[in-house]
Amino acid sequence: MSSPTKDIAIIGCGVAGMTLALTLHARGIPCKIYEVRSTIYRTTGALILSPNALRILDKLGVYEDLEPKGFSFQKMIFKNNAHETTDEYYLGSKELFGYDCLRLYRRGLLDHLRFEINDAGIPVFYGAKFSHVVSETEDGVEFAFEDSTTKHCSLLIGTDGIHSTVRRCINPSARPVYAGMISINCAFPRSALRMPPEHPDYPLPVAVQSKPGTFIMAPQDGEGSTIFAGTVALYPEQDHAGWDELARDKAKLLSMFCKDKDAWPDIVQSAMEAVPEETVAIWPFYNVPRLSKWSSEQGRVVILGDAAHAVPPTAGQGASQALEDAYSFTIVLAEVAKGREWNKSLDAWEKMRNARVDGVKKLTQLLNKTTLPKEEREKLEMETWGSGVDQTWLYCRDLENDTEQCLKDAFGN
Ligand SMILES: Cc1cc2nc3c(=O)[nH]c(=O)nc-3n(C[C@H](O)[C@H](O)[C@H](O)COP(=O)(O)OP(=O)(O)OC[C@H]3O[C@@H](n4cnc5c(N)ncnc54)[C@H](O)[C@@H]3O)c2cc1C
């Protein structure tokens, strides 16, 4: 049996794919990336990187350059209509978890990682759409692209996102499941906000909770001059065309976004008035259901990142968990390169990562419910988020130590 680390092919040049390539490169393991999009593709939106992710980016030597590009903060403060603080949720804290949380444009993170990939000389083939696995043996995989060309590799890693094609080769029936709600969001200049005059220190980010639900406002650029605003609504599932139609219907989205405007405090009303209609966007919440295996029978096809476990963005862990997957998987491959048996190592890693993602999914579910309108929350009769929960388990994990330990436990040494 040849080593899986001999000739690695990564499908997808997103956060998971690029982090994996960089961590492999740092350990002297070569790989190639195949990406369907072109280099000039531009994505929108901002994402959250929490301390568990920033620790990895710091180890890769990219945190210092990224940090000034985003907005650093510690917690989301929950306020009611009377501007009283009702709760708080830590997304980071230098004192408590080693790093503040960093909110930055997704494009900025991807551009930065792409720069590092180029600098490291890692080959990336753009415009290459993975299609299917032609054959797999215990030595490797022959796989095909949409244009019918084929390639061979010792290990095929799918980091091709929530609608993963590689996942279909492992588990054809696994499909993303709709969580019943969408986020409606937009961005506008901070200068448009009417801060409550009697509360000059009104915090941002903030989650304002009122009868109609929760309205979040968070700065998303280095200067904090652009504010993301978002609210969550229950909405029936649509097919692809239906979601596209809703996304295009900006007037409908704006009216959903501004629903029950009078029930909100003036600061939220000022945000609603500031929204340029054409910027309102939606994000339907989908989960990839729990997959007990993230790899094929023979262990030469593996998925990670959103392909394996996409979660709604509520806990801000999408990109952070993709980074954890990539970093810990490289440690496993480095151990295998030194002689550890492959399939048993892979099995131990999958179990460790699945347990971790279970915790993140549970947290996401609690936070999803917390954002719903009061009467919907009450109907659910289920747990919602409550402060006082220690986030150390999420943000302070020693991933290197834990991955090595999970392999030692599996092999008894
Ligand atoms: C358009 C978009 C906007 C997002 N916005 C936010 C946000 O605002 N906030 C947030 O927290 N998270 C956001 N996310 C999610 C977040 O980026 C992911 O949770 C996280 O980065 C995990 O990334 P990933 O690398 O696993 O998957 P992705 O980031 O989805 O990357 C997958 C990559 O695989 C490529 N690919 C797909 N199919 C194929 C194929 N057949 N062949 C070759 N390549 C393929 C895709 O083009 C893409 O580059 C967004 C994701 C997307 C796709």
Short mmCIF file of C-alpha atoms and ligand atoms in Angstrom, two decimals:
data_model
loop_
_atom_site.label_atom_id
_atom_site.label_comp_id
_atom_site.label_asym_id
_atom_site.label_seq_id
_atom_site.Cartn_x
_atom_site.Cartn_y
_atom_site.Cartn_z
CA MET A 1 0.00 0.00 0.00
CA SER A 2 1.45 3.40 -0.97
CA SER A 3 1.43 6.33 1.43
CA PRO A 4 -1.63 8.64 1.20
CA THR A 5 0.73 11.63 1.54
CA LYS A 6 2.59 10.87 -1.70
CA ASP A 7 0.45 12.91 -4.06
CA ILE A 8 -2.47 14.82 -2.50
CA ALA A 9 -5.25 16.50 -4.54
CA ILE A 10 -7.50 19.08 -2.83
CA ILE A 11 -10.84 19.97 -4.45
CA GLY A 12 -11.87 23.55 -3.58
CA CYS A 13 -9.83 26.66 -2.92
CA GLY A 14 -11.90 28.09 -0.04
CA VAL A 15 -10.91 28.59 3.59
CA ALA A 16 -10.60 24.84 4.28
CA GLY A 17 -8.73 24.00 1.06
CA MET A 18 -6.20 26.80 1.32
CA THR A 19 -5.56 26.32 5.05
CA LEU A 20 -5.03 22.62 4.46
CA ALA A 21 -2.59 23.32 1.62
CA LEU A 22 -0.63 25.81 3.74
CA THR A 23 -0.43 23.53 6.79
CA LEU A 24 0.65 20.59 4.59
CA HIS A 25 3.28 22.78 2.93
CA ALA A 26 4.58 23.87 6.36
CA ARG A 27 5.18 20.17 7.16
CA GLY A 28 6.83 19.44 3.83
CA ILE A 29 3.87 17.47 2.40
CA PRO A 30 3.16 18.47 -1.24
CA CYS A 31 -0.36 18.95 -2.67
CA LYS A 32 -2.25 20.47 -5.59
CA ILE A 33 -5.53 22.41 -5.49
CA TYR A 34 -8.32 22.24 -8.11
CA GLU A 35 -10.92 25.03 -8.02
CA VAL A 36 -13.99 25.46 -10.22
CA ARG A 37 -14.00 29.26 -10.08
CA SER A 38 -11.58 31.67 -11.72
CA THR A 39 -9.07 33.83 -9.81
CA ILE A 40 -11.19 36.93 -10.41
CA TYR A 41 -14.29 35.55 -8.64
CA ARG A 42 -15.36 38.01 -5.93
CA THR A 43 -17.40 36.95 -2.89
CA THR A 44 -19.38 39.23 -0.56
CA GLY A 45 -20.13 39.25 3.16
CA ALA A 46 -18.07 39.21 6.31
CA LEU A 47 -17.32 36.34 8.63
CA ILE A 48 -16.24 35.81 12.19
CA LEU A 49 -12.97 34.24 13.25
CA SER A 50 -12.98 33.24 16.91
CA PRO A 51 -9.92 32.56 19.10
CA ASN A 52 -9.73 28.85 18.13
CA ALA A 53 -9.32 29.93 14.48
CA LEU A 54 -7.03 32.88 15.16
CA ARG A 55 -4.66 30.62 17.11
CA ILE A 56 -4.26 28.50 13.96
CA LEU A 57 -3.79 31.53 11.70
CA ASP A 58 -1.21 32.84 14.18
CA LYS A 59 0.71 29.54 13.97
CA LEU A 60 0.60 29.86 10.17
CA GLY A 61 2.09 33.36 10.51
CA VAL A 62 -0.87 35.20 8.92
CA TYR A 63 -2.76 36.58 11.94
CA GLU A 64 -0.57 39.68 12.35
CA ASP A 65 -1.29 40.82 8.79
CA LEU A 66 -5.00 39.93 8.92
CA GLU A 67 -5.82 41.56 12.25
CA PRO A 68 -5.70 45.21 11.04
CA LYS A 69 -8.03 44.33 8.13
CA GLY A 70 -10.93 43.40 10.42
CA PHE A 71 -12.83 44.63 13.46
CA SER A 72 -11.67 43.12 16.77
CA PHE A 73 -14.10 42.82 19.67
CA GLN A 74 -14.97 40.58 22.61
CA LYS A 75 -18.67 40.08 22.99
CA MET A 76 -22.13 40.53 21.60
CA ILE A 77 -24.24 42.47 24.08
CA PHE A 78 -27.97 41.69 24.24
CA LYS A 79 -30.14 44.77 24.83
CA ASN A 80 -33.87 45.25 25.24
CA ASN A 81 -36.01 48.14 23.97
CA ALA A 82 -35.19 50.16 27.09
CA HIS A 83 -31.44 49.81 26.30
CA GLU A 84 -30.93 47.58 29.34
CA THR A 85 -28.31 44.84 29.00
CA THR A 86 -30.09 41.49 29.29
CA ASP A 87 -27.31 39.10 28.33
CA GLU A 88 -23.93 38.79 26.66
CA TYR A 89 -22.21 36.27 24.45
CA TYR A 90 -18.41 36.05 24.22
CA LEU A 91 -17.09 35.61 20.69
CA GLY A 92 -13.50 36.17 21.86
CA SER A 93 -11.41 37.83 24.56
CA LYS A 94 -7.65 38.33 24.65
CA GLU A 95 -7.72 38.06 28.45
CA LEU A 96 -9.97 34.99 28.69
CA PHE A 97 -9.18 33.05 25.51
CA GLY A 98 -5.90 34.50 24.17
CA TYR A 99 -7.49 36.43 21.27
CA ASP A 100 -10.33 38.87 20.68
CA CYS A 101 -12.79 37.88 17.97
CA LEU A 102 -12.02 39.19 14.47
CA ARG A 103 -14.81 40.09 12.05
CA LEU A 104 -13.60 40.68 8.51
CA TYR A 105 -14.70 40.48 4.91
CA ARG A 106 -14.67 36.90 3.59
CA ARG A 107 -12.99 38.24 0.46
CA GLY A 108 -10.15 39.74 2.57
CA LEU A 109 -9.45 36.37 4.24
CA LEU A 110 -9.55 34.46 0.94
CA ASP A 111 -7.31 37.01 -0.83
CA HIS A 112 -4.80 36.82 1.99
CA LEU A 113 -4.70 33.02 2.01
CA ARG A 114 -4.40 33.02 -1.80
CA PHE A 115 -1.39 35.34 -1.51
CA GLU A 116 0.25 32.90 0.94
CA ILE A 117 -0.53 29.97 -1.38
CA ASN A 118 1.14 31.74 -4.32
CA ASP A 119 4.08 32.72 -2.16
CA ALA A 120 4.54 29.08 -1.09
CA GLY A 121 4.45 27.98 -4.74
CA ILE A 122 1.52 25.58 -4.18
CA PRO A 123 -0.05 24.75 -7.58
CA VAL A 124 -3.70 25.85 -7.98
CA PHE A 125 -5.66 24.91 -11.12
CA TYR A 126 -8.60 27.31 -11.63
CA GLY A 127 -11.64 26.58 -13.79
CA ALA A 128 -11.33 22.87 -12.89
CA LYS A 129 -14.73 21.45 -11.92
CA PHE A 130 -14.46 18.11 -10.12
CA SER A 131 -17.08 15.67 -11.41
CA HIS A 132 -16.68 12.18 -9.93
CA VAL A 133 -14.37 9.44 -8.71
CA VAL A 134 -13.60 7.02 -11.56
CA SER A 135 -12.00 4.34 -9.40
CA GLU A 136 -10.47 3.94 -5.97
CA THR A 137 -8.01 1.38 -4.66
CA GLU A 138 -6.09 1.17 -1.39
CA ASP A 139 -3.26 2.98 -3.22
CA GLY A 140 -5.15 5.96 -4.56
CA VAL A 141 -7.91 7.51 -6.61
CA GLU A 142 -8.54 8.21 -10.26
CA PHE A 143 -10.93 11.15 -10.57
CA ALA A 144 -12.57 13.15 -13.35
CA PHE A 145 -13.43 16.76 -14.12
CA GLU A 146 -16.51 18.04 -15.96
CA ASP A 147 -14.47 18.41 -19.17
CA SER A 148 -13.82 14.62 -19.00
CA THR A 149 -10.09 14.91 -18.22
CA THR A 150 -8.89 12.57 -15.47
CA LYS A 151 -6.12 12.66 -12.86
CA HIS A 152 -4.66 10.27 -10.31
CA CYS A 153 -3.72 11.03 -6.70
CA SER A 154 -2.81 9.10 -3.55
CA LEU A 155 -5.49 10.97 -1.51
CA LEU A 156 -8.45 13.06 -2.72
CA ILE A 157 -9.64 15.67 -0.22
CA GLY A 158 -12.98 17.41 -0.84
CA THR A 159 -13.11 20.91 0.62
CA ASP A 160 -15.79 21.88 -1.89
CA GLY A 161 -18.30 23.46 0.45
CA ILE A 162 -21.87 22.81 1.59
CA HIS A 163 -23.06 21.46 -1.80
CA SER A 164 -20.00 19.21 -2.10
CA THR A 165 -19.71 16.91 -5.11
CA VAL A 166 -16.94 14.93 -3.41
CA ARG A 167 -19.36 14.15 -0.53
CA ARG A 168 -21.65 12.42 -3.03
CA CYS A 169 -18.84 9.95 -3.78
CA ILE A 170 -18.73 9.01 -0.08
CA ASN A 171 -22.36 9.29 0.92
CA PRO A 172 -24.70 9.86 -2.07
CA SER A 173 -27.82 10.34 0.07
CA ALA A 174 -26.42 13.03 2.41
CA ARG A 175 -28.02 16.37 1.53
CA PRO A 176 -28.03 19.71 3.40
CA VAL A 177 -31.15 20.03 5.59
CA TYR A 178 -33.01 23.32 5.89
CA ALA A 179 -33.28 24.70 9.44
CA GLY A 180 -36.53 26.56 8.70
CA MET A 181 -35.15 30.07 8.94
CA ILE A 182 -33.26 32.68 6.96
CA SER A 183 -31.07 35.59 7.89
CA ILE A 184 -32.00 38.84 6.12
CA ASN A 185 -29.06 41.20 6.18
CA CYS A 186 -27.45 44.31 4.75
CA ALA A 187 -24.64 46.78 5.33
CA PHE A 188 -24.81 50.55 5.81
CA PRO A 189 -22.59 53.41 7.09
CA ARG A 190 -22.25 53.69 10.86
CA SER A 191 -22.81 57.45 10.58
CA ALA A 192 -26.48 56.72 9.73
CA LEU A 193 -27.18 55.25 13.19
CA ARG A 194 -29.09 57.41 15.68
CA MET A 195 -27.35 56.43 18.92
CA PRO A 196 -29.57 56.77 22.03
CA PRO A 197 -28.55 60.23 23.36
CA GLU A 198 -28.86 59.08 26.98
CA HIS A 199 -26.49 56.12 26.24
CA PRO A 200 -23.42 57.60 24.53
CA ASP A 201 -21.53 54.35 25.27
CA TYR A 202 -24.15 52.15 23.52
CA PRO A 203 -22.17 49.04 22.50
CA LEU A 204 -21.51 47.58 19.06
CA PRO A 205 -21.82 44.70 18.25
CA VAL A 206 -25.27 44.50 19.76
CA ALA A 207 -28.21 42.11 19.56
CA VAL A 208 -31.39 44.07 20.26
CA GLN A 209 -34.22 41.81 21.42
CA SER A 210 -37.76 43.00 21.07
CA LYS A 211 -41.15 41.34 20.51
CA PRO A 212 -40.58 40.78 16.76
CA GLY A 213 -37.25 39.02 17.34
CA THR A 214 -33.54 39.87 17.42
CA PHE A 215 -31.79 42.58 15.40
CA ILE A 216 -28.00 42.34 15.22
CA MET A 217 -25.67 45.19 14.36
CA ALA A 218 -21.91 44.62 14.06
CA PRO A 219 -19.04 46.61 12.54
CA GLN A 220 -17.27 44.64 9.86
CA ASP A 221 -14.27 46.62 8.64
CA GLY A 222 -11.00 47.74 10.22
CA GLU A 223 -12.26 51.26 10.98
CA GLY A 224 -15.67 50.03 12.16
CA SER A 225 -17.32 52.47 9.74
CA THR A 226 -19.54 49.91 7.97
CA ILE A 227 -22.23 48.16 9.98
CA PHE A 228 -23.66 44.74 9.21
CA ALA A 229 -27.29 44.46 10.26
CA GLY A 230 -29.22 41.22 10.26
CA THR A 231 -32.38 39.66 11.55
CA VAL A 232 -33.72 36.10 11.44
CA ALA A 233 -37.13 35.10 10.07
CA LEU A 234 -38.96 31.79 9.81
CA TYR A 235 -39.49 31.03 6.11
CA PRO A 236 -40.69 27.97 4.16
CA GLU A 237 -38.05 26.04 2.23
CA GLN A 238 -37.61 26.91 -1.46
CA ASP A 239 -35.93 25.09 -4.30
CA HIS A 240 -32.85 26.65 -5.93
CA ALA A 241 -34.95 28.82 -8.26
CA GLY A 242 -37.20 29.90 -5.38
CA TRP A 243 -34.25 31.07 -3.26
CA ASP A 244 -32.84 32.93 -6.27
CA GLU A 245 -36.20 34.62 -6.87
CA LEU A 246 -36.45 35.69 -3.22
CA ALA A 247 -32.85 36.99 -3.28
CA ARG A 248 -33.70 39.12 -6.34
CA ASP A 249 -36.93 40.51 -4.86
CA LYS A 250 -35.26 43.35 -2.95
CA ALA A 251 -38.53 45.19 -2.21
CA LYS A 252 -39.99 42.10 -0.51
CA LEU A 253 -36.76 41.51 1.43
CA LEU A 254 -36.64 45.10 2.60
CA SER A 255 -40.24 44.92 3.82
CA MET A 256 -39.43 41.67 5.69
CA PHE A 257 -36.33 43.32 7.14
CA CYS A 258 -38.31 46.35 8.33
CA LYS A 259 -41.34 44.35 9.56
CA ASP A 260 -42.92 45.74 12.75
CA LYS A 261 -40.58 48.74 12.55
CA ASP A 262 -42.49 50.65 15.25
CA ALA A 263 -41.90 47.84 17.76
CA TRP A 264 -38.13 48.50 17.71
CA PRO A 265 -36.14 51.19 19.54
CA ASP A 266 -35.05 54.27 17.57
CA ILE A 267 -31.50 53.01 16.94
CA VAL A 268 -32.88 49.94 15.11
CA GLN A 269 -35.37 52.10 13.22
CA SER A 270 -32.48 54.32 12.07
CA ALA A 271 -30.70 51.21 10.75
CA MET A 272 -33.86 50.17 8.89
CA GLU A 273 -34.13 53.64 7.34
CA ALA A 274 -30.46 53.60 6.26
CA VAL A 275 -30.55 50.39 4.25
CA PRO A 276 -30.00 50.82 0.51
CA GLU A 277 -32.66 48.44 -0.92
CA GLU A 278 -30.27 46.88 -3.46
CA THR A 279 -27.93 45.67 -0.66
CA VAL A 280 -30.47 43.51 1.21
CA ALA A 281 -29.48 39.85 1.00
CA ILE A 282 -30.62 36.51 2.44
CA TRP A 283 -28.87 33.51 3.89
CA PRO A 284 -31.09 30.41 4.24
CA PHE A 285 -29.88 28.29 7.19
CA TYR A 286 -28.85 24.80 6.09
CA ASN A 287 -27.04 22.08 8.04
CA VAL A 288 -25.15 19.14 6.62
CA PRO A 289 -26.58 16.29 8.72
CA ARG A 290 -24.26 14.37 11.01
CA LEU A 291 -22.15 11.99 8.92
CA SER A 292 -20.52 9.20 10.90
CA LYS A 293 -17.90 8.82 8.14
CA TRP A 294 -16.08 11.68 6.44
CA SER A 295 -14.20 9.25 4.21
CA SER A 296 -14.74 6.44 1.69
CA GLU A 297 -14.52 2.68 2.40
CA GLN A 298 -10.90 2.50 1.26
CA GLY A 299 -10.01 5.76 2.99
CA ARG A 300 -8.59 7.50 -0.08
CA VAL A 301 -11.40 10.06 -0.43
CA VAL A 302 -11.98 12.42 2.53
CA ILE A 303 -14.14 15.52 3.05
CA LEU A 304 -13.65 18.36 5.48
CA GLY A 305 -14.88 21.91 6.16
CA ASP A 306 -18.43 22.83 5.09
CA ALA A 307 -18.54 19.71 2.86
CA ALA A 308 -18.51 17.56 6.02
CA HIS A 309 -20.46 19.66 8.51
CA ALA A 310 -21.80 23.04 7.32
CA VAL A 311 -23.70 24.87 10.07
CA PRO A 312 -25.71 28.13 10.01
CA PRO A 313 -23.59 31.21 10.84
CA THR A 314 -25.20 31.99 14.22
CA ALA A 315 -22.30 30.85 16.42
CA GLY A 316 -19.74 32.24 13.96
CA GLN A 317 -17.99 28.87 13.68
CA GLY A 318 -18.22 28.02 9.91
CA ALA A 319 -14.77 29.21 8.92
CA SER A 320 -13.29 28.49 12.37
CA GLN A 321 -14.26 24.80 12.26
CA ALA A 322 -12.94 24.53 8.68
CA LEU A 323 -9.61 25.86 9.95
CA GLU A 324 -9.63 23.34 12.82
CA ASP A 325 -10.36 20.46 10.41
CA ALA A 326 -7.50 21.45 8.12
CA TYR A 327 -4.98 21.99 10.90
CA SER A 328 -5.74 18.76 12.77
CA PHE A 329 -5.94 16.68 9.58
CA THR A 330 -2.43 17.81 8.64
CA ILE A 331 -1.14 16.60 12.02
CA VAL A 332 -2.66 13.18 11.26
CA LEU A 333 -1.07 13.09 7.80
CA ALA A 334 2.31 14.11 9.25
CA GLU A 335 2.09 11.19 11.72
CA VAL A 336 1.12 8.85 8.87
CA ALA A 337 4.10 10.09 6.85
CA LYS A 338 6.27 9.03 9.83
CA GLY A 339 4.77 5.53 9.72
CA ARG A 340 1.43 5.43 11.58
CA GLU A 341 -1.17 3.18 9.97
CA TRP A 342 -3.53 5.23 7.76
CA ASN A 343 -7.05 3.87 8.12
CA LYS A 344 -6.97 3.61 11.91
CA SER A 345 -5.54 7.15 12.16
CA LEU A 346 -8.26 8.46 9.85
CA ASP A 347 -10.96 6.74 11.89
CA ALA A 348 -9.65 8.25 15.15
CA TRP A 349 -9.51 11.75 13.60
CA GLU A 350 -13.08 11.50 12.24
CA LYS A 351 -14.41 10.55 15.67
CA MET A 352 -12.52 13.40 17.35
CA ARG A 353 -13.75 15.97 14.82
CA ASN A 354 -17.34 14.70 14.84
CA ALA A 355 -17.52 15.05 18.64
CA ARG A 356 -16.22 18.60 18.35
CA VAL A 357 -18.70 19.55 15.60
CA ASP A 358 -21.56 18.02 17.64
CA GLY A 359 -20.81 20.61 20.35
CA VAL A 360 -20.77 23.45 17.79
CA LYS A 361 -24.06 22.28 16.26
CA LYS A 362 -25.73 22.20 19.65
CA LEU A 363 -24.52 25.71 20.42
CA THR A 364 -25.69 26.93 16.99
CA GLN A 365 -29.15 25.47 17.59
CA LEU A 366 -29.44 27.22 20.96
CA LEU A 367 -28.39 30.53 19.44
CA ASN A 368 -30.76 30.10 16.46
CA LYS A 369 -33.67 29.73 18.84
CA THR A 370 -32.52 32.69 20.91
CA THR A 371 -32.85 34.96 17.86
CA LEU A 372 -36.50 34.08 17.12
CA PRO A 373 -39.49 36.31 17.99
CA LYS A 374 -40.64 35.91 21.60
CA GLU A 375 -43.80 33.90 20.85
CA GLU A 376 -41.93 31.54 18.51
CA ARG A 377 -39.29 30.95 21.20
CA GLU A 378 -42.00 30.18 23.73
CA LYS A 379 -43.71 27.72 21.35
CA LEU A 380 -40.50 25.74 21.03
CA GLU A 381 -40.41 24.97 24.75
CA MET A 382 -36.76 24.16 24.34
CA GLU A 383 -33.52 25.46 25.70
CA THR A 384 -32.28 28.79 24.35
CA TRP A 385 -29.02 30.56 24.99
CA GLY A 386 -28.40 31.78 28.53
CA SER A 387 -25.31 33.65 29.75
CA GLY A 388 -22.88 32.21 32.23
CA VAL A 389 -21.93 29.35 29.93
CA ASP A 390 -18.16 28.89 29.82
CA GLN A 391 -16.82 29.15 26.26
CA THR A 392 -13.34 27.86 27.12
CA TRP A 393 -14.15 24.45 25.56
CA LEU A 394 -14.72 26.16 22.23
CA TYR A 395 -12.04 28.83 22.12
CA CYS A 396 -9.08 27.45 24.08
CA ARG A 397 -8.59 24.01 22.65
CA ASP A 398 -4.98 22.79 22.21
CA LEU A 399 -5.65 21.21 18.84
CA GLU A 400 -2.10 19.97 18.32
CA ASN A 401 -2.00 18.18 21.66
CA ASP A 402 -5.57 16.83 21.31
CA THR A 403 -4.93 15.42 17.83
CA GLU A 404 -1.69 13.74 18.89
CA GLN A 405 -3.44 12.39 21.97
CA CYS A 406 -6.37 11.00 19.96
CA LEU A 407 -3.88 9.07 17.80
CA LYS A 408 -2.00 7.83 20.88
CA ASP A 409 -5.29 6.66 22.41
CA ALA A 410 -6.24 4.83 19.19
CA PHE A 411 -2.88 3.05 18.90
CA GLY A 412 -2.07 2.72 22.59
CA ASN A 413 1.21 4.67 22.18
C1 LIG B 1 -20.57 32.75 -1.18
C2 LIG B 1 -20.33 32.43 0.28
C3 LIG B 1 -20.53 33.44 1.23
C4 LIG B 1 -20.32 33.16 2.58
N1 LIG B 1 -20.51 34.17 3.49
C5 LIG B 1 -20.27 33.92 4.79
C6 LIG B 1 -20.47 34.93 5.76
O1 LIG B 1 -20.88 36.06 5.43
N2 LIG B 1 -20.22 34.63 7.08
C7 LIG B 1 -19.79 33.37 7.47
O2 LIG B 1 -19.55 33.14 8.66
N3 LIG B 1 -19.60 32.40 6.57
C8 LIG B 1 -19.83 32.64 5.26
N4 LIG B 1 -19.70 31.64 4.36
C9 LIG B 1 -19.35 30.31 4.87
C10 LIG B 1 -17.91 30.23 5.23
O3 LIG B 1 -17.11 30.89 4.30
C11 LIG B 1 -17.61 28.73 5.30
O4 LIG B 1 -18.35 28.19 6.40
C12 LIG B 1 -16.18 28.44 5.62
O5 LIG B 1 -15.33 29.30 4.97
C13 LIG B 1 -15.84 26.98 5.28
O6 LIG B 1 -15.30 26.98 4.01
P1 LIG B 1 -15.01 25.74 3.09
O7 LIG B 1 -13.65 25.99 2.53
O8 LIG B 1 -15.28 24.46 3.75
O9 LIG B 1 -16.11 25.90 1.95
P2 LIG B 1 -16.34 27.14 0.88
O10 LIG B 1 -15.89 28.40 1.50
O11 LIG B 1 -17.71 27.00 0.46
O12 LIG B 1 -15.32 26.74 -0.27
C14 LIG B 1 -15.58 25.70 -1.19
C15 LIG B 1 -14.75 25.92 -2.44
O13 LIG B 1 -14.91 24.78 -3.29
C16 LIG B 1 -15.16 25.21 -4.62
N5 LIG B 1 -15.90 24.14 -5.32
C17 LIG B 1 -17.19 23.78 -5.13
N6 LIG B 1 -17.53 22.75 -5.94
C18 LIG B 1 -16.42 22.45 -6.66
C19 LIG B 1 -16.13 21.48 -7.65
N7 LIG B 1 -17.06 20.60 -8.08
N8 LIG B 1 -14.87 21.44 -8.19
C20 LIG B 1 -13.91 22.32 -7.79
N9 LIG B 1 -14.14 23.26 -6.84
C21 LIG B 1 -15.38 23.33 -6.26
C22 LIG B 1 -15.93 26.51 -4.45
O14 LIG B 1 -15.86 27.30 -5.60
C23 LIG B 1 -15.22 27.13 -3.24
O15 LIG B 1 -14.11 27.92 -3.61
C24 LIG B 1 -19.92 31.87 3.01
C25 LIG B 1 -19.72 30.86 2.05
C26 LIG B 1 -19.93 31.13 0.70
C27 LIG B 1 -19.70 30.02 -0.31
#
